[in-house]
PDB file of C-alpha atoms and ligand atoms in Angstrom:
ATOM      1  CA  MET A 126      64.534  20.618 139.570  1.00 93.00           C
ATOM      2  CA  LYS A 127      65.216  22.050 136.105  1.00 96.00           C
ATOM      3  CA  ARG A 128      66.067  25.730 135.852  1.00 98.00           C
ATOM      4  CA  ILE A 129      65.181  27.302 132.537  1.00 98.00           C
ATOM      5  CA  LEU A 130      66.065  30.823 131.414  1.00 98.00           C
ATOM      6  CA  PHE A 131      64.304  32.376 128.420  1.00 98.00           C
ATOM      7  CA  VAL A 132      66.075  35.217 126.647  1.00 98.00           C
ATOM      8  CA  CYS A 133      64.931  37.880 124.155  1.00 98.00           C
ATOM      9  CA  THR A 134      65.883  41.505 123.439  1.00 98.00           C
ATOM     10  CA  GLY A 135      63.853  43.690 125.768  1.00 98.00           C
ATOM     11  CA  ASN A 136      62.429  41.065 128.170  1.00 98.00           C
ATOM     12  CA  THR A 137      59.067  42.799 127.913  1.00 97.00           C
ATOM     13  CA  CYS A 138      57.335  40.727 125.180  1.00 97.00           C
ATOM     14  CA  ARG A 139      58.561  37.286 124.033  1.00 98.00           C
ATOM     15  CA  SER A 140      60.605  35.892 126.908  1.00 98.00           C
ATOM     16  CA  PRO A 141      58.142  37.022 129.622  1.00 98.00           C
ATOM     17  CA  MET A 142      55.338  35.294 127.673  1.00 98.00           C
ATOM     18  CA  ALA A 143      57.479  32.145 127.382  1.00 98.00           C
ATOM     19  CA  GLU A 144      58.353  32.325 131.084  1.00 97.00           C
ATOM     20  CA  ALA A 145      54.730  32.747 132.186  1.00 97.00           C
ATOM     21  CA  MET A 146      53.476  30.000 129.853  1.00 97.00           C
ATOM     22  CA  LEU A 147      56.044  27.445 130.985  1.00 97.00           C
ATOM     23  CA  ARG A 148      55.547  28.298 134.652  1.00 96.00           C
ATOM     24  CA  GLU A 149      51.793  27.768 134.215  1.00 96.00           C
ATOM     25  CA  GLN A 150      52.295  24.443 132.408  1.00 94.00           C
ATOM     26  CA  ALA A 151      54.700  23.321 135.133  1.00 95.00           C
ATOM     27  CA  ARG A 152      52.113  24.236 137.769  1.00 95.00           C
ATOM     28  CA  LEU A 153      49.275  22.448 135.953  1.00 94.00           C
ATOM     29  CA  ARG A 154      51.330  19.296 135.339  1.00 94.00           C
ATOM     30  CA  SER A 155      53.259  19.423 138.644  1.00 95.00           C
ATOM     31  CA  LEU A 156      56.591  19.473 136.815  1.00 95.00           C
ATOM     32  CA  PRO A 157      59.753  20.343 138.755  1.00 95.00           C
ATOM     33  CA  ILE A 158      60.719  23.398 136.696  1.00 96.00           C
ATOM     34  CA  GLU A 159      61.867  26.858 137.770  1.00 97.00           C
ATOM     35  CA  VAL A 160      61.674  29.552 135.104  1.00 97.00           C
ATOM     36  CA  ARG A 161      63.204  32.990 134.670  1.00 98.00           C
ATOM     37  CA  SER A 162      63.624  35.345 131.721  1.00 98.00           C
ATOM     38  CA  ALA A 163      65.990  38.146 130.760  1.00 98.00           C
ATOM     39  CA  GLY A 164      66.823  40.505 127.893  1.00 98.00           C
ATOM     40  CA  VAL A 165      70.123  41.037 126.081  1.00 98.00           C
ATOM     41  CA  SER A 166      69.402  44.727 125.518  1.00 98.00           C
ATOM     42  CA  THR A 167      67.281  46.104 128.315  1.00 98.00           C
ATOM     43  CA  VAL A 168      67.333  47.542 131.808  1.00 98.00           C
ATOM     44  CA  ASP A 169      65.915  46.096 135.013  1.00 98.00           C
ATOM     45  CA  GLY A 170      62.378  46.915 136.087  1.00 97.00           C
ATOM     46  CA  LEU A 171      60.410  47.620 132.867  1.00 97.00           C
ATOM     47  CA  PRO A 172      56.844  46.274 132.926  1.00 96.00           C
ATOM     48  CA  VAL A 173      55.746  43.476 130.608  1.00 96.00           C
ATOM     49  CA  SER A 174      54.170  45.036 127.484  1.00 95.00           C
ATOM     50  CA  GLU A 175      50.426  45.620 127.644  1.00 95.00           C
ATOM     51  CA  HIS A 176      49.679  43.415 124.647  1.00 96.00           C
ATOM     52  CA  ALA A 177      51.772  40.576 126.065  1.00 97.00           C
ATOM     53  CA  ARG A 178      49.837  40.867 129.330  1.00 96.00           C
ATOM     54  CA  ALA A 179      46.529  40.917 127.469  1.00 96.00           C
ATOM     55  CA  VAL A 180      47.475  37.771 125.539  1.00 97.00           C
ATOM     56  CA  LEU A 181      48.493  36.024 128.754  1.00 97.00           C
ATOM     57  CA  ARG A 182      45.277  37.129 130.465  1.00 96.00           C
ATOM     58  CA  GLY A 183      43.358  35.698 127.498  1.00 96.00           C
ATOM     59  CA  ARG A 184      45.029  32.366 128.243  1.00 96.00           C
ATOM     60  CA  SER A 185      44.249  32.746 131.967  1.00 95.00           C
ATOM     61  CA  ILE A 186      47.953  32.922 132.749  1.00 95.00           C
ATOM     62  CA  PRO A 187      49.089  35.248 135.528  1.00 86.00           C
ATOM     63  CA  ASP A 188      51.940  37.602 134.863  1.00 81.00           C
ATOM     64  CA  ASP A 189      53.475  39.907 137.429  1.00 78.00           C
ATOM     65  CA  GLY A 190      57.086  40.186 136.330  1.00 87.00           C
ATOM     66  CA  SER A 191      59.300  43.009 135.148  1.00 96.00           C
ATOM     67  CA  SER A 192      62.369  43.104 132.914  1.00 97.00           C
ATOM     68  CA  THR A 193      65.830  41.880 133.890  1.00 98.00           C
ATOM     69  CA  ALA A 194      69.022  42.655 131.992  1.00 98.00           C
ATOM     70  CA  ILE A 195      70.930  39.446 131.305  1.00 98.00           C
ATOM     71  CA  GLY A 196      73.852  38.911 133.662  1.00 98.00           C
ATOM     72  CA  SER A 197      76.194  36.153 134.747  1.00 97.00           C
ATOM     73  CA  ASP A 198      74.011  35.380 137.778  1.00 97.00           C
ATOM     74  CA  SER A 199      71.003  34.306 135.700  1.00 97.00           C
ATOM     75  CA  VAL A 200      73.141  32.488 133.114  1.00 98.00           C
ATOM     76  CA  GLU A 201      74.964  30.583 135.863  1.00 98.00           C
ATOM     77  CA  TRP A 202      71.656  29.867 137.615  1.00 98.00           C
ATOM     78  CA  ALA A 203      70.169  28.175 134.515  1.00 98.00           C
ATOM     79  CA  ASP A 204      70.471  24.518 133.501  1.00 98.00           C
ATOM     80  CA  LEU A 205      69.079  25.443 130.106  1.00 98.00           C
ATOM     81  CA  VAL A 206      69.089  28.813 128.304  1.00 98.00           C
ATOM     82  CA  LEU A 207      66.536  29.159 125.517  1.00 98.00           C
ATOM     83  CA  THR A 208      66.693  32.242 123.305  1.00 98.00           C
ATOM     84  CA  MET A 209      64.017  33.586 120.980  1.00 98.00           C
ATOM     85  CA  THR A 210      66.403  34.135 118.056  1.00 97.00           C
ATOM     86  CA  THR A 211      69.797  33.055 116.783  1.00 91.00           C
ATOM     87  CA  GLY A 212      70.947  36.666 117.254  1.00 94.00           C
ATOM     88  CA  HIS A 213      70.181  36.465 120.982  1.00 97.00           C
ATOM     89  CA  LYS A 214      72.054  33.176 121.196  1.00 94.00           C
ATOM     90  CA  ARG A 215      75.146  34.637 119.489  1.00 89.00           C
ATOM     91  CA  HIS A 216      75.010  37.728 121.682  1.00 94.00           C
ATOM     92  CA  LEU A 217      74.750  35.595 124.805  1.00 95.00           C
ATOM     93  CA  LEU A 218      77.559  33.242 123.810  1.00 92.00           C
ATOM     94  CA  GLN A 219      79.891  36.124 123.017  1.00 90.00           C
ATOM     95  CA  ARG A 220      79.387  37.403 126.555  1.00 95.00           C
ATOM     96  CA  PHE A 221      79.144  34.006 128.256  1.00 96.00           C
ATOM     97  CA  PRO A 222      81.067  31.483 126.125  1.00 90.00           C
ATOM     98  CA  ASN A 223      80.995  28.920 128.940  1.00 94.00           C
ATOM     99  CA  ALA A 224      77.235  28.611 128.442  1.00 96.00           C
ATOM    100  CA  ILE A 225      77.685  27.013 125.004  1.00 91.00           C
ATOM    101  CA  ASP A 226      76.547  23.526 126.050  1.00 93.00           C
ATOM    102  CA  LYS A 227      73.277  24.731 127.556  1.00 97.00           C
ATOM    103  CA  THR A 228      72.260  27.535 125.191  1.00 96.00           C
ATOM    104  CA  PHE A 229      69.905  27.026 122.236  1.00 94.00           C
ATOM    105  CA  THR A 230      67.189  28.896 120.432  1.00 95.00           C
ATOM    106  CA  LEU A 231      63.819  27.659 121.682  1.00 97.00           C
ATOM    107  CA  LYS A 232      62.813  26.337 118.259  1.00 94.00           C
ATOM    108  CA  GLU A 233      66.175  24.702 117.646  1.00 91.00           C
ATOM    109  CA  TYR A 234      66.018  22.894 120.993  1.00 93.00           C
ATOM    110  CA  THR A 235      62.504  21.617 120.361  1.00 93.00           C
ATOM    111  CA  GLN A 236      62.910  20.482 116.764  1.00 84.00           C
ATOM    112  CA  THR A 237      63.757  16.848 116.181  1.00 73.00           C
ATOM    113  CA  ASP A 238      65.462  16.432 112.784  1.00 83.00           C
ATOM    114  CA  GLU A 239      68.857  14.838 113.605  1.00 87.00           C
ATOM    115  CA  SER A 240      70.576  16.117 110.454  1.00 92.00           C
ATOM    116  CA  VAL A 241      69.569  19.680 111.357  1.00 90.00           C
ATOM    117  CA  VAL A 242      70.839  19.164 114.924  1.00 86.00           C
ATOM    118  CA  ALA A 243      74.211  18.013 113.518  1.00 91.00           C
ATOM    119  CA  ASP A 244      74.383  20.992 111.120  1.00 93.00           C
ATOM    120  CA  ILE A 245      73.688  23.402 113.976  1.00 86.00           C
ATOM    121  CA  ALA A 246      76.417  21.869 116.161  1.00 87.00           C
ATOM    122  CA  GLU A 247      78.912  22.162 113.284  1.00 93.00           C
ATOM    123  CA  LEU A 248      77.896  25.775 112.613  1.00 91.00           C
ATOM    124  CA  GLU A 249      78.275  26.739 116.267  1.00 85.00           C
ATOM    125  CA  ALA A 250      81.730  25.121 116.373  1.00 91.00           C
ATOM    126  CA  LEU A 251      82.717  27.109 113.266  1.00 93.00           C
ATOM    127  CA  TYR A 252      81.497  30.380 114.805  1.00 90.00           C
ATOM    128  CA  THR A 253      83.411  29.649 118.008  1.00 88.00           C
ATOM    129  CA  GLU A 254      86.534  28.892 115.946  1.00 91.00           C
ATOM    130  CA  TRP A 255      86.023  32.132 114.024  1.00 92.00           C
ATOM    131  CA  HIS A 256      85.720  34.230 117.187  1.00 88.00           C
ATOM    132  CA  MET A 257      88.839  32.625 118.640  1.00 91.00           C
ATOM    133  CA  LYS A 258      90.827  33.204 115.452  1.00 94.00           C
ATOM    134  CA  GLN A 259      89.588  36.812 115.257  1.00 93.00           C
ATOM    135  CA  ALA A 260      90.675  37.414 118.847  1.00 92.00           C
ATOM    136  CA  LEU A 261      94.169  36.264 117.846  1.00 95.00           C
ATOM    137  CA  GLY A 262      94.149  38.454 114.705  1.00 96.00           C
ATOM    138  CA  GLY A 263      93.442  35.526 112.353  1.00 95.00           C
ATOM    139  CA  GLN A 264      90.617  34.513 110.016  1.00 93.00           C
ATOM    140  CA  LEU A 265      88.765  31.390 108.948  1.00 93.00           C
ATOM    141  CA  SER A 266      90.296  29.506 106.020  1.00 95.00           C
ATOM    142  CA  PRO A 267      88.408  29.830 102.688  1.00 96.00           C
ATOM    143  CA  GLU A 268      87.143  26.220 103.139  1.00 96.00           C
ATOM    144  CA  GLU A 269      85.835  26.984 106.622  1.00 96.00           C
ATOM    145  CA  ARG A 270      84.171  30.181 105.387  1.00 96.00           C
ATOM    146  CA  ASN A 271      82.480  28.337 102.503  1.00 97.00           C
ATOM    147  CA  ARG A 272      81.310  25.598 104.847  1.00 97.00           C
ATOM    148  CA  LEU A 273      79.921  28.199 107.271  1.00 96.00           C
ATOM    149  CA  LEU A 274      77.971  29.893 104.460  1.00 96.00           C
ATOM    150  CA  GLU A 275      76.661  26.551 103.205  1.00 97.00           C
ATOM    151  CA  LEU A 276      75.420  25.618 106.696  1.00 96.00           C
ATOM    152  CA  GLU A 277      73.841  29.067 107.168  1.00 93.00           C
ATOM    153  CA  ARG A 278      71.972  28.584 103.874  1.00 94.00           C
ATOM    154  CA  ARG A 279      70.552  25.153 104.600  1.00 92.00           C
ATOM    155  CA  ILE A 280      69.671  25.351 108.305  1.00 90.00           C
ATOM    156  CA  PRO A 281      66.001  26.394 108.633  1.00 87.00           C
ATOM    157  CA  GLY A 282      65.136  29.649 110.428  1.00 86.00           C
ATOM    158  CA  PHE A 283      64.573  29.251 114.155  1.00 89.00           C
ATOM    159  CA  ASP A 284      63.706  32.817 115.084  1.00 95.00           C
ATOM    160  CA  ILE A 285      60.541  33.887 116.870  1.00 96.00           C
ATOM    161  CA  ALA A 286      59.913  37.341 115.423  1.00 92.00           C
ATOM    162  CA  ASP A 287      59.732  40.394 117.630  1.00 95.00           C
ATOM    163  CA  PRO A 288      56.134  41.638 118.058  1.00 96.00           C
ATOM    164  CA  PHE A 289      57.355  44.868 119.741  1.00 95.00           C
ATOM    165  CA  GLY A 290      55.172  47.802 118.672  1.00 92.00           C
ATOM    166  CA  GLY A 291      52.812  45.508 116.745  1.00 96.00           C
ATOM    167  CA  SER A 292      49.072  44.870 117.080  1.00 97.00           C
ATOM    168  CA  LEU A 293      47.454  42.628 119.668  1.00 97.00           C
ATOM    169  CA  GLU A 294      46.957  40.091 116.877  1.00 97.00           C
ATOM    170  CA  MET A 295      50.722  40.001 116.270  1.00 97.00           C
ATOM    171  CA  TYR A 296      51.262  39.272 119.944  1.00 98.00           C
ATOM    172  CA  ARG A 297      48.649  36.495 119.759  1.00 97.00           C
ATOM    173  CA  ILE A 298      50.419  34.908 116.790  1.00 97.00           C
ATOM    174  CA  CYS A 299      53.737  35.200 118.614  1.00 97.00           C
ATOM    175  CA  ALA A 300      52.236  33.619 121.753  1.00 97.00           C
ATOM    176  CA  ASP A 301      50.790  30.742 119.689  1.00 96.00           C
ATOM    177  CA  GLU A 302      54.235  30.131 118.178  1.00 95.00           C
ATOM    178  CA  ILE A 303      55.825  30.102 121.629  1.00 97.00           C
ATOM    179  CA  ALA A 304      53.064  27.853 123.033  1.00 96.00           C
ATOM    180  CA  GLN A 305      53.667  25.240 120.330  1.00 93.00           C
ATOM    181  CA  SER A 306      57.343  25.125 121.223  1.00 94.00           C
ATOM    182  CA  MET A 307      56.445  24.941 124.909  1.00 94.00           C
ATOM    183  CA  ASP A 308      54.473  21.733 124.402  1.00 91.00           C
ATOM    184  CA  LYS A 309      57.412  20.253 122.478  1.00 94.00           C
ATOM    185  CA  LEU A 310      59.795  21.425 125.199  1.00 96.00           C
ATOM    186  CA  ILE A 311      57.834  19.641 127.918  1.00 95.00           C
ATOM    187  CA  ALA A 312      57.603  16.542 125.725  1.00 93.00           C
ATOM    188  CA  LYS A 313      61.378  16.623 125.229  1.00 93.00           C
ATOM    189  CA  LEU A 314      62.185  17.179 128.898  1.00 94.00           C
ATOM    190  CA  TYR A 315      59.625  14.815 130.409  1.00 90.00           C
ATOM    191  CA  GLY A 316      58.590  12.483 127.600  1.00 84.00           C
ATOM    192  CA  GLU A 317      54.976  13.659 127.704  1.00 63.00           C
ATOM    193  CA  SER A 318      53.024  13.814 124.464  1.00 53.00           C
ATOM    194  CA  PRO A 319      52.510  17.333 123.221  1.00 47.00           C
ATOM    195  CA  LYS A 320      49.020  18.670 123.865  1.00 50.00           C
ATOM    196  CA  ALA A 321      46.743  18.737 120.809  1.00 43.00           C
ATOM    197  CA  ASP A 322      45.294  22.242 120.520  1.00 44.00           C
TER     198      ASP A 322
HETATM  199  N1  PTR B 268      62.833  48.332 120.663  1.00 53.20           N
HETATM  200  C1  PTR B 268      62.869  48.659 122.058  1.00 53.20           C
HETATM  201  C2  PTR B 268      63.550  47.553 122.816  1.00 53.20           C
HETATM  202  C3  PTR B 268      62.790  46.285 122.715  1.00 53.20           C
HETATM  203  C4  PTR B 268      63.046  45.379 121.686  1.00 53.20           C
HETATM  204  C5  PTR B 268      62.321  44.210 121.585  1.00 53.20           C
HETATM  205  C6  PTR B 268      61.342  43.952 122.519  1.00 53.20           C
HETATM  206  O1  PTR B 268      60.633  42.767 122.447  1.00 53.20           O
HETATM  207  P1  PTR B 268      61.116  41.468 123.288  1.00 53.20           P
HETATM  208  O2  PTR B 268      60.887  41.783 124.738  1.00 53.20           O
HETATM  209  O3  PTR B 268      60.275  40.371 122.768  1.00 53.20           O
HETATM  210  O4  PTR B 268      62.572  41.253 122.967  1.00 53.20           O
HETATM  211  C7  PTR B 268      61.091  44.837 123.559  1.00 53.20           C
HETATM  212  C8  PTR B 268      61.815  46.011 123.648  1.00 53.20           C
HETATM  213  C9  PTR B 268      63.587  49.977 122.244  1.00 53.20           C
HETATM  214  O5  PTR B 268      63.742  50.669 121.251  1.00 53.20           O
HETATM  215  O6  PTR B 268      63.984  50.291 123.346  1.00 53.20           O
END
């Protein structure tokens, strides 16, 4: 059984859509996956946004969840933590540094260019080094800082933009973006070919 945790800001738009979509795919394909979602800046018990629910309904996907503030219990529960943006990933890793080996942005985890994967690993190591040095009152060396900036410049963007407060169409576009990654995620985890749609 694979346990996957999706993370966004409020846990009322993006990560609940991702959670519901993956759970539905797992059900349809009989895949051994458990899914949860949480927000880095939210409180427990908020309903999923109306537009997100409408988009899910349009895809015939049930949704009956409510928001959960991220905590050590859900991070420890997960085998894989997939965030909607790099900002969420940084936030999460600052609070739960032990989760470094299982935490990725959704798009980063599902993209396949090896050179980009290597760049991301190097960048994450540099950020970890930076945080450790800062905690001890130090700084990165000028070479490390230059390298960090170079990597930041050349790594493609992996963020799924926040549709909060936007139109139903914005939520649809966001859901389509998440759905594409979901097919790639299943292909990566189970070697199935992504669905053509
Ligand atoms: N902006 C909201 C919080 C919020 C942010 C983003 C958001 O979308 P998502 O659930 O996709 O992170 C939902 C809620 C507030 O001011 O309280």
